[in-house]
Short mmCIF file of C-alpha atoms in Angstrom, two decimals:
data_model
loop_
_atom_site.label_atom_id
_atom_site.label_comp_id
_atom_site.label_asym_id
_atom_site.label_seq_id
_atom_site.Cartn_x
_atom_site.Cartn_y
_atom_site.Cartn_z
CA MET A 1 0.06 10.29 -1.97
CA LEU A 2 -1.40 8.85 1.30
CA VAL A 3 0.87 5.80 1.30
CA SER A 4 3.81 7.77 0.15
CA CYS A 5 3.35 10.04 3.15
CA VAL A 6 2.98 7.27 5.37
CA ALA A 7 6.14 5.54 4.15
CA ARG A 8 7.88 8.90 4.63
CA TYR A 9 7.14 8.90 8.38
CA MET A 10 6.57 5.28 9.35
CA ARG A 11 10.15 3.84 8.93
CA ASN A 12 8.75 0.30 9.49
CA GLN A 13 8.02 -1.37 6.33
CA SER A 14 5.45 -3.91 7.88
CA ALA A 15 3.48 -1.10 9.22
CA VAL A 16 3.35 0.80 5.94
CA LEU A 17 2.28 -2.36 4.14
CA SER A 18 -0.20 -2.97 6.91
CA PHE A 19 -1.69 0.74 6.29
CA ALA A 20 -1.76 0.29 2.39
CA SER A 21 -3.40 -3.05 3.02
CA CYS A 22 -6.01 -1.52 5.35
CA LEU A 23 -6.76 1.64 3.02
CA THR A 24 -6.95 -0.66 -0.09
CA LYS A 25 -9.42 -3.29 1.27
CA ASP A 26 -12.34 -0.84 0.33
CA THR A 27 -12.01 -0.64 -3.65
CA ALA A 28 -15.47 0.99 -4.06
CA LEU A 29 -13.77 3.87 -1.62
CA LEU A 30 -11.13 4.44 -3.80
CA LYS A 31 -12.78 4.32 -7.13
CA GLY A 32 -15.13 7.35 -5.97
CA GLU A 33 -14.21 11.45 -6.51
CA ASN A 34 -14.71 12.57 -2.88
CA ALA A 35 -11.35 12.45 -0.92
CA THR A 36 -13.23 13.03 2.53
CA PRO A 37 -14.15 9.34 2.82
CA VAL A 38 -10.59 8.23 1.77
CA LEU A 39 -8.91 10.36 4.69
CA LYS A 40 -11.59 9.08 7.22
CA LYS A 41 -10.50 5.46 6.17
CA ALA A 42 -7.00 6.45 6.30
CA LEU A 43 -7.32 7.82 9.74
CA LYS A 44 -9.11 4.66 10.98
CA CYS A 45 -6.28 2.76 9.40
CA MET A 46 -3.82 4.81 11.44
CA GLU A 47 -5.74 5.19 14.64
CA ASP A 48 -3.11 3.63 16.69
CA GLN A 49 -0.56 6.13 15.34
CA PRO A 50 -1.72 9.45 16.40
CA LYS A 51 1.74 11.04 16.06
CA VAL A 52 2.31 9.80 12.78
CA TRP A 53 -1.11 10.70 11.44
CA ASN A 54 -0.66 14.34 12.30
CA LYS A 55 2.56 14.35 10.25
CA VAL A 56 0.86 12.46 7.12
CA ALA A 57 -2.12 14.79 7.46
CA ALA A 58 0.12 17.50 7.10
CA CYS A 59 2.20 16.00 4.51
CA VAL A 60 -1.05 15.33 1.99
CA SER A 61 -2.08 19.00 2.43
CA THR A 62 1.38 20.41 1.29
CA GLU A 63 3.87 20.38 -1.38
CA GLU A 64 5.71 17.55 0.28
CA GLY A 65 2.85 15.23 -0.59
CA SER A 66 2.67 16.34 -4.05
CA ASN A 67 6.45 16.05 -4.41
CA LEU A 68 6.39 12.40 -2.78
CA LEU A 69 3.47 11.49 -5.41
CA MET A 70 5.39 12.91 -8.47
CA ALA A 71 8.63 10.85 -7.23
CA ALA A 72 6.21 7.85 -7.08
CA TRP A 73 4.81 8.35 -10.71
CA ASN A 74 8.52 8.79 -11.93
CA ARG A 75 9.38 5.39 -10.39
CA GLN A 76 5.96 4.17 -12.17
CA LYS A 77 7.60 5.49 -15.61
CA GLU A 78 10.80 3.92 -14.88
CA ILE A 79 9.35 0.37 -14.66
CA GLY A 80 7.32 1.26 -17.83
CA VAL A 81 3.76 1.70 -16.77
CA VAL A 82 1.68 4.40 -18.20
CA ASP A 83 -0.25 6.19 -15.54
CA ASN A 84 -3.77 5.55 -16.27
CA GLY A 85 -5.09 6.96 -12.79
CA ASN A 86 -5.12 3.51 -11.31
CA PRO A 87 -2.90 2.63 -8.57
CA ILE A 88 -0.18 -0.15 -9.26
CA VAL A 89 2.00 -2.07 -7.11
CA ALA A 90 5.40 -3.09 -8.00
CA PHE A 91 7.72 -5.72 -6.55
CA ASN A 92 11.23 -5.62 -7.39
CA GLY A 93 10.78 -3.47 -10.28
CA GLU A 94 8.10 -5.77 -11.57
CA VAL A 95 4.34 -4.83 -11.88
CA VAL A 96 2.34 -7.27 -9.81
CA ILE A 97 -1.20 -5.26 -9.57
CA SER A 98 -2.24 -2.67 -12.18
CA ASN A 99 -6.11 -3.22 -11.72
CA VAL A 100 -7.85 -1.54 -8.32
CA GLU A 101 -9.82 -4.56 -8.00
CA ASP A 102 -6.85 -6.59 -7.34
CA LEU A 103 -5.48 -4.45 -4.61
CA ASP A 104 -7.21 -7.06 -2.13
CA LYS A 105 -4.85 -9.58 -3.50
CA PHE A 106 -1.77 -8.02 -2.38
CA LYS A 107 -0.52 -10.07 0.26
CA GLU A 108 -0.97 -12.86 -2.04
CA TYR A 109 1.20 -11.61 -4.59
CA VAL A 110 3.99 -10.66 -2.20
CA CYS A 111 4.01 -14.00 -0.75
CA LEU A 112 4.04 -15.69 -3.98
CA ARG A 113 6.73 -13.77 -5.25
CA LEU A 114 8.66 -14.70 -1.91
CA GLU A 115 7.90 -18.36 -1.66
CA ASN A 116 11.28 -19.43 -1.85
CA ASN A 117 12.25 -17.20 0.85
CA LYS A 118 12.24 -19.42 4.09
CA LYS A 119 12.47 -16.31 6.39
CA VAL A 120 9.16 -15.23 5.30
CA GLN A 121 7.31 -18.43 4.86
CA ARG A 122 6.09 -18.57 8.29
CA ALA A 123 4.62 -15.14 7.98
CA CYS A 124 3.12 -15.58 4.91
CA ARG A 125 1.23 -18.64 6.10
CA TYR A 126 -0.14 -16.53 8.71
CA LEU A 127 -0.97 -13.74 6.46
CA LEU A 128 -2.88 -15.77 4.21
CA GLN A 129 -4.65 -18.03 6.97
CA ASP A 130 -8.09 -16.81 5.50
CA THR A 131 -7.49 -17.40 1.97
CA ASN A 132 -6.93 -20.50 -0.17
CA VAL A 133 -3.29 -19.44 -1.00
CA VAL A 134 -0.92 -22.05 -0.44
CA THR A 135 2.86 -21.02 0.37
#
């Protein structure tokens, strides 16, 4: 729901991906049953966007957030993924991550899928400079 609300209020896709990446770095946090530490992490991930955070906080605490989450679940069903409680990441309609332990590999998956796109090769080299992935 957090990512859906952020996507709603941050029109910049790079900023949304940056938020999602920041939020999902701590997979143990996401596995917990307590929403408070997740919200604290989300706030930290958006500390440079206080006006957007206020809109996101309102979104996740209202029917708007529930509706966005339901829409995301419906898109998930459309691509043939059963909701098992795990977050999934799809790229161009193809599921690339369906296991919470793989969320930290998100940038690698995206860059791998875009390896033939010359416009993003440089960005991927920068994003993956701390990993062993070669693009």
